[in-house]
Amino acid sequence: MSEHLQILLKDIKEPDLHTLEGYEKRGGYQTIRKVLQMDPLKVIEEVKASGLRGRGGAGFPTGLKWSFVPRDTGKPVYLLMNSDESEPGTFKDRVLLEKNPHLCIEGMLIAAWALQSNWSCNYIRGEYAYPYERFNNAVKEAYEKGYLGDGVFGSSFKHDMVTHRGAGAYICGEETGLIESLEGKKGQPRLKPPYPAVVGVYGCPTVVNNTETLATLPWIMQHGGSEYAAIGTEKSTGTKLFSASGHINKPGVYEVELGYPILDFIKNECGGILDGKELKCIIPGGSSVPVLKADELEGVNLDYESIQAAGSMLGSGGFIVMDETTDMVEVALNLAHFYAHESCGQCTPCREGGHWIEKIFKRIAFGQGTERDMDLIKDLCKQIGGHTICPFGDALITPALSCMKKYPDEFKIKIERALNGNPVKATDLHYTF
Amino acid sequence: MGLSQEADRKIEEIKAKYPNARSAIMPALYMAQEELGHLTGDAIAWVADKVGVSPAHVMEVATFYTMYYKHPVGKYHFQVCRTLSCAIRGAKELTKHLHQKFGILPHEVSGDGMWSYEEVECLGSCGTAPMCEINDVYFENLTPEKLEEIIKELEATQPDIRYSTLKDAIGAGMKNTRSEVI
């Protein structure tokens, strides 16, 4: 139904797209042949010109990231694809891995040529057994055809690719956590600097790019960076995948040009709110970004700048919609539980604070809170935010603070129940087992 | 005490794929878990020996990641996603159903060794919420009724549920719960 330009999801419904034959039949692996004839630095220039920004959540310009890799260290350069898609509400990379793995491989090869890297690895979250199998089979097919290994596409370029399975740790989506994990350790993020571009896997220069980011490269190199830059807005170029979930009629993964109005997206792509209910709020970019209330969405568009101006972030494009019946205290509790569980345990404020926040939200949800609980949570958040090695600490406090800030009355009502000696029964909770 | 000869051979192959053999710790843990059901002391020692690190290091890795089982799980291990998108679409009812059906708490194993369940964090299946992973296979767009059908089918046919062996092992009723998000 989409009238949007489909760069990543073109042909996605074709049942044989995941096979090498199906991919080549539709023009796949043509761009990489052309790219292998180019000066690698020209490839980086082209990606810079496209304005492509990292699709994993941070939105850092991809070409710029590549240009930080030193080329004269004598050490090998490694390329890692970050398919550790674990941000709640995000399931876009899964679609690419399952349905179009060869597009991901071609994108990785383009990046590998630009960086002159002979070894790359796709780190796929452990739970994605099916996407893992699909991607791994695609790698095998590519090896058999001579598209990977010694002399890629008959050139003198050598490139080996490995598929690595994570084992259920959210933090491994953070690039230095991912690197630690790949080195066979706990996935605890590293202090930066040095950045992975200089000191990454096994001390060698390393680039970590999101799956969607790399899958966009074949189109950019086929059509040119300036053509990609012409799509979307001035600073948010191109298209982006949004994975829509929650109280909507048509959950799923949609590709739209950046700059597309949020309310149109909810109406057209998401098919409106389930059961004809009213929209209450959304989380536009995965659970780590602030909630936006329905009345804050007028005139806001799906691009990095517009969402930021509205007080939230585009993040990973994990678009969660909540209807009028949603209990925001329990939403805050649900996400606090997630972050308390997923903290890697390295920094004290995050490891301890996460559980404290969950505990306090829990007693508020059960109608056993005290008058000072909301201030206590704010105080804890102040001590966590910015005081940890990686951005997880900030991700942890964001939903907690934004739920309380935007829906203070819901919290106050439950706290008042406690003051009146009228606690909530466990069976009355909506989302908590 | 170690693993099969096949595992001994395969781990050497895996080690060779990485710039440093230490990267093979996680794949080795998966291999051991697949053979033994959960990570026993022997499994930890085997991984340490093959990769060339201390058993303490391997244990540190094994305990950090939730997908490595340090204790036995049922033949069918249910993991219900409990995070936001699934929660607001009724994940609680699925967990409640498993609790009542099996009469055990999360992480316990039923007396016959068949069943266990737990609540897990976001499985990246938010568009097909609520959902549940059984062993390593996703079952999506679930209701307690659909879940009950699946359990009945598992009881009756006792298939081997793993992606690598799945193919046609499961019946039509179960196949229908594997949905496409596009």
Coordinates of C-alpha atoms in Angstrom, one line a residue:
Chain A
M1 CA 0.0 0.0 0.0
S2 CA 3.0 2.2 0.5
E3 CA 3.6 5.0 -1.9
H4 CA 6.9 5.7 -0.3
L5 CA 10.2 5.0 -2.0
Q6 CA 11.3 1.5 -1.0
I7 CA 15.0 1.3 -0.9
L8 CA 15.3 -1.5 1.7
L9 CA 12.0 -3.2 1.5
K10 CA 11.7 -3.4 -2.3
D11 CA 10.8 -6.9 -3.3
I12 CA 10.7 -7.9 0.4
K13 CA 7.5 -9.9 -0.2
E14 CA 9.1 -12.1 -2.9
P15 CA 9.4 -15.6 -1.4
D16 CA 12.8 -16.4 -2.9
L17 CA 14.5 -13.1 -2.2
H18 CA 16.6 -14.6 0.6
T19 CA 18.3 -17.0 -1.8
L20 CA 21.3 -15.9 -3.8
E21 CA 19.5 -16.7 -7.0
G22 CA 16.5 -14.7 -6.0
Y23 CA 18.6 -11.7 -5.0
E24 CA 20.7 -11.7 -8.2
K25 CA 17.6 -12.1 -10.3
R26 CA 16.5 -8.7 -9.0
G27 CA 19.7 -7.0 -9.7
G28 CA 21.6 -7.9 -6.6
Y29 CA 25.4 -8.0 -6.4
Q30 CA 25.8 -5.7 -9.4
T31 CA 26.7 -2.6 -7.4
I32 CA 29.6 -4.3 -5.5
R33 CA 31.2 -5.3 -8.8
K34 CA 31.2 -1.7 -9.8
V35 CA 32.4 -0.6 -6.3
L36 CA 35.4 -3.0 -6.4
Q37 CA 36.7 -0.9 -9.4
M38 CA 36.6 2.3 -7.4
D39 CA 39.1 4.0 -5.2
P40 CA 38.1 3.1 -1.6
L41 CA 38.4 6.7 -0.5
K42 CA 35.9 7.7 -3.2
V43 CA 33.5 5.2 -1.8
I44 CA 33.8 7.0 1.6
E45 CA 33.3 10.3 -0.1
E46 CA 30.1 9.0 -1.8
V47 CA 28.7 7.8 1.5
K48 CA 29.5 11.1 3.2
A49 CA 27.7 12.9 0.4
S50 CA 24.6 10.7 0.9
G51 CA 24.3 12.1 4.4
L52 CA 23.5 8.6 5.7
R53 CA 23.3 8.4 9.4
G54 CA 23.6 5.4 11.6
R55 CA 20.3 3.6 11.9
G56 CA 21.0 1.8 15.1
G57 CA 19.8 4.7 17.3
A58 CA 22.6 7.3 17.6
G59 CA 22.3 8.7 14.1
F60 CA 26.0 9.4 13.7
P61 CA 27.0 10.1 10.1
T62 CA 28.3 6.8 8.6
G63 CA 30.9 8.3 6.2
L64 CA 32.4 10.4 9.0
K65 CA 32.6 7.3 11.2
W66 CA 34.6 5.5 8.5
S67 CA 36.9 8.4 8.0
F68 CA 38.2 8.1 11.6
V69 CA 39.8 4.7 10.8
P70 CA 43.5 5.2 10.6
R71 CA 45.0 3.6 7.5
D72 CA 48.7 3.4 8.3
T73 CA 48.8 1.4 11.5
G74 CA 49.9 -1.8 9.9
K75 CA 47.1 -3.6 11.8
P76 CA 44.1 -5.2 10.1
V77 CA 40.8 -3.2 10.0
Y78 CA 37.7 -5.1 11.1
L79 CA 34.1 -4.5 10.1
L80 CA 31.3 -5.5 12.4
M81 CA 27.6 -5.5 11.6
N82 CA 25.5 -4.8 14.6
S83 CA 22.5 -7.1 14.4
D84 CA 22.1 -7.3 18.2
E85 CA 18.7 -5.7 17.8
S86 CA 17.4 -5.6 21.4
E87 CA 15.9 -2.1 21.9
P88 CA 12.3 -2.7 23.0
G89 CA 10.0 -1.9 20.1
T90 CA 12.6 -2.5 17.5
F91 CA 12.3 -5.4 15.0
K92 CA 13.4 -3.9 11.7
D93 CA 16.8 -5.5 11.2
R94 CA 15.2 -8.9 11.8
V95 CA 13.2 -8.4 8.6
L96 CA 16.3 -7.6 6.6
L97 CA 18.2 -10.6 8.0
E98 CA 15.3 -13.0 7.4
K99 CA 14.1 -11.8 4.1
N100 CA 17.0 -10.1 2.3
P101 CA 20.3 -11.4 3.8
H102 CA 22.2 -10.9 0.6
L103 CA 21.5 -7.2 0.6
C104 CA 23.1 -7.1 4.0
I105 CA 26.1 -9.0 2.7
E106 CA 26.5 -6.8 -0.3
G107 CA 26.3 -3.7 2.0
M108 CA 29.0 -5.3 4.2
L109 CA 31.2 -5.9 1.2
I110 CA 30.9 -2.3 0.1
A111 CA 31.9 -1.1 3.5
A112 CA 34.7 -3.7 3.7
W113 CA 36.1 -2.4 0.4
A114 CA 35.9 1.2 1.5
L115 CA 37.7 0.4 4.7
Q116 CA 40.0 -2.2 3.0
S117 CA 38.9 -4.7 5.6
N118 CA 39.6 -8.4 5.0
W119 CA 37.5 -9.7 7.9
S120 CA 34.0 -8.9 9.0
C121 CA 31.5 -10.4 11.4
N122 CA 27.8 -10.1 11.8
Y123 CA 26.8 -10.1 15.5
I124 CA 23.2 -11.3 15.6
R125 CA 21.3 -11.4 18.9
G126 CA 21.0 -15.0 20.2
E127 CA 17.3 -15.1 20.2
Y128 CA 17.2 -14.5 16.4
A129 CA 17.7 -18.2 15.6
Y130 CA 15.8 -18.0 12.4
P131 CA 17.4 -14.8 11.1
Y132 CA 20.7 -16.3 12.1
E133 CA 20.1 -19.4 10.0
R134 CA 18.9 -17.3 7.1
F135 CA 21.9 -15.1 7.2
N136 CA 24.4 -17.9 7.7
N137 CA 23.0 -19.8 4.8
A138 CA 23.3 -16.7 2.7
V139 CA 27.0 -16.4 3.7
K140 CA 27.5 -20.1 2.7
E141 CA 25.9 -19.4 -0.7
A142 CA 28.1 -16.4 -1.2
Y143 CA 31.3 -18.4 -0.4
E144 CA 30.3 -21.1 -2.8
K145 CA 29.9 -18.6 -5.6
G146 CA 33.2 -16.9 -4.9
Y147 CA 31.6 -13.7 -3.6
L148 CA 33.4 -14.2 -0.3
G149 CA 36.8 -15.6 0.5
D150 CA 40.0 -15.2 -1.5
G151 CA 39.5 -13.1 -4.6
V152 CA 36.0 -11.6 -4.2
F153 CA 34.2 -11.5 -7.5
G154 CA 37.4 -12.5 -9.3
S155 CA 39.3 -9.5 -8.0
S156 CA 42.4 -9.6 -5.8
F157 CA 40.4 -8.5 -2.8
K158 CA 40.1 -11.0 0.0
H159 CA 37.2 -11.0 2.4
D160 CA 36.1 -13.4 5.1
M161 CA 32.8 -13.1 6.9
V162 CA 31.7 -14.8 10.1
T163 CA 28.2 -15.0 11.7
H164 CA 28.4 -14.7 15.5
R165 CA 25.5 -15.4 17.8
G166 CA 24.9 -13.3 20.9
A167 CA 23.4 -14.9 24.0
G168 CA 20.7 -12.6 25.3
A169 CA 22.4 -9.4 26.6
Y170 CA 20.8 -6.1 25.6
I171 CA 24.1 -4.2 26.3
C172 CA 25.9 -6.0 23.5
G173 CA 24.1 -3.6 21.1
E174 CA 26.3 -0.9 22.5
E175 CA 29.3 -1.0 20.1
T176 CA 32.1 -1.5 22.7
G177 CA 29.9 -4.0 24.6
L178 CA 29.5 -5.9 21.3
I179 CA 33.3 -5.8 20.8
E180 CA 34.0 -7.2 24.3
S181 CA 31.4 -9.9 23.7
L182 CA 32.9 -10.9 20.4
E183 CA 36.3 -11.2 22.2
G184 CA 34.7 -13.9 24.3
K185 CA 34.1 -11.8 27.4
K186 CA 31.2 -10.3 29.4
G187 CA 29.6 -7.6 27.2
Q188 CA 30.6 -4.7 29.4
P189 CA 31.2 -1.5 27.5
R190 CA 34.5 0.2 27.4
L191 CA 35.5 3.7 28.3
K192 CA 35.8 6.0 25.2
P193 CA 38.1 7.3 23.9
P194 CA 39.8 5.4 22.4
Y195 CA 37.0 4.9 20.0
P196 CA 36.6 1.5 18.2
A197 CA 37.7 3.2 14.9
V198 CA 41.2 3.4 16.5
V199 CA 41.2 0.6 19.1
G200 CA 38.4 -2.0 18.5
V201 CA 38.4 -5.8 18.3
Y202 CA 41.6 -7.3 19.6
G203 CA 43.2 -3.8 19.6
C204 CA 42.7 -3.3 15.9
P205 CA 40.8 -0.4 14.1
T206 CA 37.2 -1.5 14.0
V207 CA 34.0 -0.1 12.5
V208 CA 30.6 -1.1 14.0
N209 CA 27.6 -0.3 11.8
N210 CA 24.0 -1.2 12.2
T211 CA 22.4 -3.7 9.9
E212 CA 20.0 -1.2 8.3
T213 CA 22.8 1.3 7.7
L214 CA 24.9 -1.3 5.8
A215 CA 21.9 -2.6 3.9
T216 CA 21.4 1.0 2.5
L217 CA 24.8 1.1 0.9
P218 CA 24.1 -0.9 -2.3
W219 CA 21.4 1.7 -3.2
I220 CA 23.6 4.6 -2.4
M221 CA 26.5 3.3 -4.4
Q222 CA 24.2 2.4 -7.3
H223 CA 22.4 5.7 -7.5
G224 CA 25.0 8.0 -6.0
G225 CA 25.2 9.9 -2.7
S226 CA 23.6 13.0 -4.0
E227 CA 20.5 11.2 -5.1
Y228 CA 20.2 9.7 -1.7
A229 CA 20.7 13.1 -0.1
A230 CA 17.8 14.4 -2.2
I231 CA 15.4 12.1 -0.3
G232 CA 14.1 13.1 3.1
T233 CA 15.0 16.4 4.7
E234 CA 18.2 18.4 4.6
K235 CA 19.8 16.9 7.7
S236 CA 17.9 13.6 7.8
T237 CA 18.4 12.2 4.4
G238 CA 17.0 9.1 2.8
T239 CA 14.4 6.6 4.0
K240 CA 14.2 4.8 7.3
L241 CA 12.6 1.6 8.6
F242 CA 10.1 2.0 11.4
S243 CA 8.9 -1.0 13.3
A244 CA 5.4 -0.1 14.6
S245 CA 3.9 -2.0 17.5
G246 CA 1.4 -1.5 20.4
H247 CA -2.3 -0.6 20.2
I248 CA -2.5 -0.3 16.4
N249 CA -4.4 -2.1 13.7
K250 CA -1.5 -2.9 11.5
P251 CA 1.7 -3.5 13.4
G252 CA 4.7 -4.2 11.2
V253 CA 7.9 -2.8 9.6
Y254 CA 7.4 0.2 7.3
E255 CA 9.9 2.2 5.2
V256 CA 9.1 5.8 4.8
E257 CA 11.1 8.9 3.7
L258 CA 12.5 10.8 6.6
G259 CA 10.4 13.9 7.3
Y260 CA 7.0 12.0 7.0
P261 CA 4.4 13.4 9.5
I262 CA 4.0 11.2 12.5
L263 CA 0.2 11.5 12.5
D264 CA 0.0 10.4 8.9
F265 CA 2.2 7.4 9.8
I266 CA -0.1 6.4 12.6
K267 CA -3.2 6.8 10.4
N268 CA -1.9 5.4 7.1
E269 CA 0.8 2.9 7.9
C270 CA -0.3 1.8 11.4
G271 CA -3.9 1.7 10.3
G272 CA -5.1 3.8 13.3
I273 CA -5.7 2.9 16.9
L274 CA -6.9 -0.6 17.8
D275 CA -10.7 -0.9 18.5
G276 CA -11.3 2.7 17.6
K277 CA -9.9 4.0 20.9
E278 CA -8.1 7.3 21.3
L279 CA -4.3 7.7 21.0
K280 CA -2.7 8.4 24.3
C281 CA 1.0 8.6 23.6
I282 CA 3.8 7.1 21.5
I283 CA 7.5 6.2 22.0
P284 CA 9.0 7.1 18.7
G285 CA 12.4 5.4 18.7
G286 CA 12.7 2.5 21.0
S287 CA 12.0 2.4 24.8
S288 CA 15.1 4.5 25.6
V289 CA 13.6 7.8 24.3
P290 CA 11.1 10.1 25.9
V291 CA 7.3 9.5 25.5
L292 CA 5.4 11.9 23.3
K293 CA 1.8 12.7 24.2
A294 CA -0.9 12.7 21.5
D295 CA -1.3 16.5 21.7
E296 CA 2.5 16.9 21.2
L297 CA 2.4 15.2 17.8
E298 CA 0.8 17.8 15.6
G299 CA 3.3 19.0 13.0
V300 CA 6.0 16.6 14.2
N301 CA 7.7 14.6 11.5
L302 CA 9.7 11.3 11.4
D303 CA 13.1 12.8 11.1
Y304 CA 16.0 13.3 13.6
E305 CA 15.6 17.1 14.0
S306 CA 11.8 17.3 14.2
I307 CA 11.4 14.6 16.8
Q308 CA 14.3 16.2 18.8
A309 CA 12.6 19.6 18.7
A310 CA 9.4 17.9 20.0
G311 CA 11.5 16.6 23.0
S312 CA 12.2 13.0 22.0
M313 CA 14.5 11.1 19.7
L314 CA 14.2 9.1 16.5
G315 CA 16.4 6.4 17.9
S316 CA 16.2 3.0 16.3
G317 CA 12.7 3.6 14.8
G318 CA 11.0 1.3 17.3
F319 CA 7.6 3.0 17.2
I320 CA 5.4 2.0 20.2
V321 CA 1.8 3.3 20.2
M322 CA -0.3 3.4 23.4
D323 CA -4.1 4.0 23.6
E324 CA -6.1 5.9 26.2
T325 CA -6.5 2.8 28.4
T326 CA -2.7 2.5 29.0
D327 CA -1.6 2.7 32.6
M328 CA 1.5 4.8 32.6
V329 CA 2.6 3.8 36.1
E330 CA 2.8 0.2 34.9
V331 CA 4.5 1.3 31.6
A332 CA 7.2 3.0 33.8
L333 CA 7.4 -0.1 36.0
N334 CA 7.6 -2.4 32.9
L335 CA 10.5 -0.5 31.4
A336 CA 12.3 0.0 34.8
H337 CA 12.2 -3.8 35.2
F338 CA 13.7 -4.1 31.7
Y339 CA 16.6 -1.8 32.4
A340 CA 17.3 -3.2 35.9
H341 CA 17.5 -6.6 34.4
E342 CA 19.7 -5.6 31.5
S343 CA 22.2 -3.5 33.3
C344 CA 25.6 -5.0 32.7
G345 CA 26.6 -4.4 36.3
Q346 CA 29.8 -2.5 35.6
C347 CA 28.9 1.0 37.0
T348 CA 27.4 1.3 40.4
P349 CA 24.9 4.1 39.7
C350 CA 23.3 2.0 36.9
R351 CA 23.6 -1.4 38.6
E352 CA 22.1 -0.3 41.9
G353 CA 20.0 2.6 40.8
G354 CA 18.1 0.6 38.2
H355 CA 16.8 -1.8 40.8
W356 CA 16.0 1.0 43.2
I357 CA 13.9 2.7 40.6
E358 CA 12.1 -0.5 39.7
K359 CA 11.4 -1.2 43.4
I360 CA 9.9 2.3 43.9
F361 CA 7.8 2.1 40.8
K362 CA 6.6 -1.3 42.0
R363 CA 5.4 0.0 45.3
I364 CA 3.7 3.0 43.6
A365 CA 2.0 0.6 41.1
F366 CA 0.8 -1.6 44.0
G367 CA -0.7 1.5 45.7
Q368 CA 1.9 1.3 48.5
G369 CA 4.0 4.4 47.5
T370 CA 4.8 7.3 49.7
E371 CA 4.5 11.1 49.0
R372 CA 8.2 11.5 48.5
D373 CA 8.6 8.5 46.1
M374 CA 8.4 10.6 42.9
D375 CA 11.1 13.0 44.2
L376 CA 13.2 10.0 45.3
I377 CA 13.1 8.6 41.7
K378 CA 14.0 12.0 40.3
D379 CA 16.9 12.2 42.7
L380 CA 18.1 8.7 41.8
C381 CA 17.9 9.6 38.1
K382 CA 20.1 12.6 38.7
Q383 CA 22.7 10.4 40.2
I384 CA 22.6 7.9 37.3
G385 CA 22.4 10.2 34.3
G386 CA 25.8 11.0 32.8
H387 CA 27.6 9.0 35.5
T388 CA 28.1 5.8 33.7
I389 CA 30.6 4.4 31.2
C390 CA 28.1 3.9 28.5
P391 CA 24.7 5.6 27.5
F392 CA 22.7 2.8 29.2
G393 CA 22.4 4.9 32.4
D394 CA 20.8 7.7 30.4
A395 CA 18.6 5.2 28.6
L396 CA 17.4 3.8 31.9
I397 CA 16.3 7.2 33.4
T398 CA 14.6 8.5 30.2
P399 CA 11.4 6.5 30.3
A400 CA 11.2 6.8 34.1
L401 CA 11.5 10.6 34.0
S402 CA 9.3 11.2 31.0
C403 CA 6.4 9.0 32.2
M404 CA 6.4 10.9 35.5
K405 CA 6.7 14.3 33.9
K406 CA 4.0 13.8 31.3
Y407 CA 1.5 11.8 33.4
P408 CA 2.1 13.0 37.0
D409 CA -1.5 12.6 38.0
E410 CA -1.5 8.9 37.3
F411 CA 1.3 8.5 39.7
K412 CA -0.3 10.8 42.3
I413 CA -3.6 8.9 42.2
K414 CA -1.9 5.6 43.0
I415 CA 0.1 7.3 45.8
E416 CA -3.1 8.7 47.2
R417 CA -4.6 5.3 47.3
A418 CA -1.7 4.2 49.4
L419 CA -2.2 7.2 51.8
N420 CA -5.9 6.2 52.1
G421 CA -4.9 2.7 53.0
N422 CA -6.4 1.3 49.7
P423 CA -3.6 -0.7 48.0
V424 CA -3.9 -2.4 44.6
K425 CA -4.2 -6.1 44.5
A426 CA -1.6 -7.9 42.4
T427 CA -4.4 -9.3 40.3
D428 CA -5.5 -5.8 39.4
L429 CA -2.3 -5.0 37.7
H430 CA -2.6 -5.0 33.9
Y431 CA 0.9 -5.9 32.7
T432 CA 2.7 -7.4 35.7
F433 CA 2.6 -11.1 36.3
Chain B
M1 CA 34.7 -36.3 30.5
G2 CA 34.1 -34.1 27.5
L3 CA 31.8 -33.7 24.6
S4 CA 31.4 -35.8 21.4
Q5 CA 34.2 -36.2 18.9
E6 CA 32.1 -34.2 16.5
A7 CA 32.1 -31.3 18.9
D8 CA 35.9 -31.6 19.3
R9 CA 36.3 -31.4 15.6
K10 CA 33.8 -28.6 15.1
I11 CA 35.2 -26.3 17.7
E12 CA 38.6 -26.3 15.9
E13 CA 36.8 -25.2 12.7
I14 CA 35.1 -22.4 14.6
K15 CA 38.3 -21.2 16.3
A16 CA 40.0 -20.9 12.9
K17 CA 37.3 -18.5 11.6
Y18 CA 38.2 -15.7 14.1
P19 CA 41.3 -13.5 14.4
N20 CA 41.6 -14.9 18.0
A21 CA 40.5 -18.3 19.3
R22 CA 38.9 -16.6 22.4
S23 CA 36.0 -15.4 20.2
A24 CA 35.0 -19.1 20.0
I25 CA 34.0 -19.1 23.7
M26 CA 30.4 -18.2 23.0
P27 CA 29.9 -20.6 20.1
A28 CA 31.6 -23.3 22.2
L29 CA 29.2 -22.7 25.1
Y30 CA 26.2 -23.1 22.7
M31 CA 27.7 -26.4 21.4
A32 CA 28.1 -27.7 24.9
Q33 CA 24.6 -26.6 25.9
E34 CA 23.1 -28.3 22.8
E35 CA 24.7 -31.6 23.6
L36 CA 24.2 -31.6 27.4
G37 CA 21.0 -29.6 27.8
H38 CA 22.6 -27.1 30.2
L39 CA 26.1 -26.0 31.1
T40 CA 27.5 -28.5 33.6
G41 CA 30.9 -28.2 35.2
D42 CA 32.2 -30.6 32.6
A43 CA 30.9 -28.3 29.8
I44 CA 32.7 -25.3 31.3
A45 CA 35.9 -27.3 31.6
W46 CA 35.6 -28.5 28.0
V47 CA 35.2 -25.0 26.7
A48 CA 38.1 -23.7 28.8
D49 CA 40.3 -26.5 27.6
K50 CA 39.5 -26.0 23.9
V51 CA 39.7 -22.2 23.9
G52 CA 42.7 -22.0 26.2
V53 CA 41.3 -19.9 29.0
S54 CA 40.6 -20.6 32.7
P55 CA 37.3 -22.3 33.7
A56 CA 36.7 -19.2 35.8
H57 CA 36.8 -17.0 32.7
V58 CA 34.3 -19.3 30.9
M59 CA 32.0 -19.3 34.0
E60 CA 32.1 -15.5 34.0
V61 CA 30.9 -15.4 30.4
A62 CA 28.4 -18.2 30.9
T63 CA 26.8 -16.5 33.9
F64 CA 26.7 -13.0 32.2
Y65 CA 24.4 -14.1 29.3
T66 CA 20.8 -15.3 30.0
M67 CA 20.7 -17.7 27.1
Y68 CA 23.2 -20.0 28.7
Y69 CA 21.4 -22.3 31.1
K70 CA 23.3 -23.0 34.3
H71 CA 20.5 -25.2 35.5
P72 CA 18.4 -27.8 33.7
V73 CA 15.4 -26.6 31.8
G74 CA 12.4 -28.6 30.5
K75 CA 12.4 -30.4 27.2
Y76 CA 10.1 -27.6 26.1
H77 CA 11.3 -24.3 27.6
F78 CA 8.8 -21.4 27.1
Q79 CA 10.1 -17.9 27.2
V80 CA 7.3 -15.3 27.3
C81 CA 8.3 -11.8 26.2
R82 CA 7.2 -9.4 29.0
T83 CA 8.5 -6.1 27.7
L84 CA 6.3 -3.1 26.8
S85 CA 4.8 -4.0 23.4
C86 CA 4.0 -7.5 24.4
A87 CA 2.9 -6.4 27.9
I88 CA 0.3 -3.9 26.6
R89 CA -1.0 -6.6 24.2
G90 CA -1.6 -9.2 26.9
A91 CA 1.6 -11.1 27.6
K92 CA 0.6 -11.5 31.2
E93 CA -2.3 -13.8 30.2
L94 CA 0.2 -16.1 28.5
T95 CA 2.4 -16.4 31.6
K96 CA -0.6 -16.9 33.8
H97 CA -1.7 -19.7 31.5
L98 CA 1.6 -21.5 31.7
H99 CA 1.7 -21.0 35.5
Q100 CA -1.7 -22.6 35.9
K101 CA -1.2 -25.3 33.3
F102 CA 2.2 -26.6 34.6
G103 CA 1.6 -25.7 38.2
I104 CA 5.2 -24.5 38.6
L105 CA 6.9 -21.1 39.0
P106 CA 9.2 -19.5 36.5
H107 CA 12.6 -21.3 36.2
E108 CA 11.2 -24.5 37.8
V109 CA 11.0 -27.7 35.8
S110 CA 7.9 -29.9 35.8
G111 CA 8.2 -33.3 37.5
D112 CA 8.4 -35.2 34.2
G113 CA 11.1 -33.0 32.9
M114 CA 8.9 -31.8 30.0
W115 CA 8.1 -28.2 30.8
S116 CA 9.6 -25.1 32.1
Y117 CA 9.0 -21.4 31.5
E118 CA 10.2 -17.9 32.3
E119 CA 9.5 -14.3 31.5
V120 CA 12.1 -12.7 29.3
E121 CA 12.9 -9.3 28.0
C122 CA 12.1 -8.0 24.5
L123 CA 12.6 -10.7 21.8
G124 CA 12.2 -8.3 18.9
S125 CA 8.8 -9.6 18.0
C126 CA 6.8 -6.5 19.0
G127 CA 4.8 -6.3 15.8
T128 CA 3.4 -9.8 16.5
A129 CA 2.7 -9.4 20.2
P130 CA 2.1 -11.1 22.4
M131 CA 4.5 -13.9 21.7
C132 CA 6.5 -16.8 23.2
E133 CA 9.7 -18.5 22.3
I134 CA 9.7 -22.3 22.8
N135 CA 13.3 -23.6 22.8
D136 CA 14.6 -21.4 19.9
V137 CA 11.4 -21.1 17.8
Y138 CA 9.2 -18.0 17.9
F139 CA 5.4 -18.4 18.3
E140 CA 3.7 -15.1 17.6
N141 CA 0.3 -13.4 17.8
L142 CA -0.7 -15.7 20.7
T143 CA -3.7 -16.0 22.9
P144 CA -3.9 -18.3 25.9
E145 CA -6.2 -20.5 23.7
K146 CA -3.6 -20.7 21.0
L147 CA -0.9 -21.4 23.5
E148 CA -3.0 -24.3 24.9
E149 CA -3.3 -25.8 21.4
I150 CA 0.4 -25.7 21.0
I151 CA 1.0 -27.4 24.4
K152 CA -1.5 -30.1 23.5
E153 CA 0.3 -30.7 20.2
L154 CA 3.7 -30.8 21.9
E155 CA 2.3 -33.4 24.4
A156 CA 0.9 -35.5 21.7
T157 CA 3.7 -35.6 19.2
Q158 CA 6.7 -34.6 21.3
P159 CA 8.7 -33.1 18.3
D160 CA 12.3 -32.0 18.5
I161 CA 11.9 -28.2 18.5
R162 CA 15.1 -26.5 17.4
Y163 CA 15.4 -24.3 14.3
S164 CA 18.1 -26.5 12.8
T165 CA 15.9 -29.6 13.0
L166 CA 12.5 -28.0 12.7
K167 CA 11.5 -28.3 9.0
D168 CA 8.4 -30.4 9.1
A169 CA 8.6 -31.6 12.7
I170 CA 5.7 -29.4 13.8
G171 CA 2.1 -29.7 12.9
A172 CA -0.1 -27.3 11.0
G173 CA -1.6 -25.8 14.1
M174 CA 1.7 -24.7 15.3
K175 CA 3.0 -23.5 12.0
N176 CA 0.1 -21.0 11.8
T177 CA 1.5 -19.1 14.8
R178 CA 4.7 -18.3 13.0
S179 CA 3.7 -15.0 11.4
E180 CA 5.3 -12.6 8.9
V181 CA 5.7 -9.1 10.1
I182 CA 5.8 -7.7 6.6

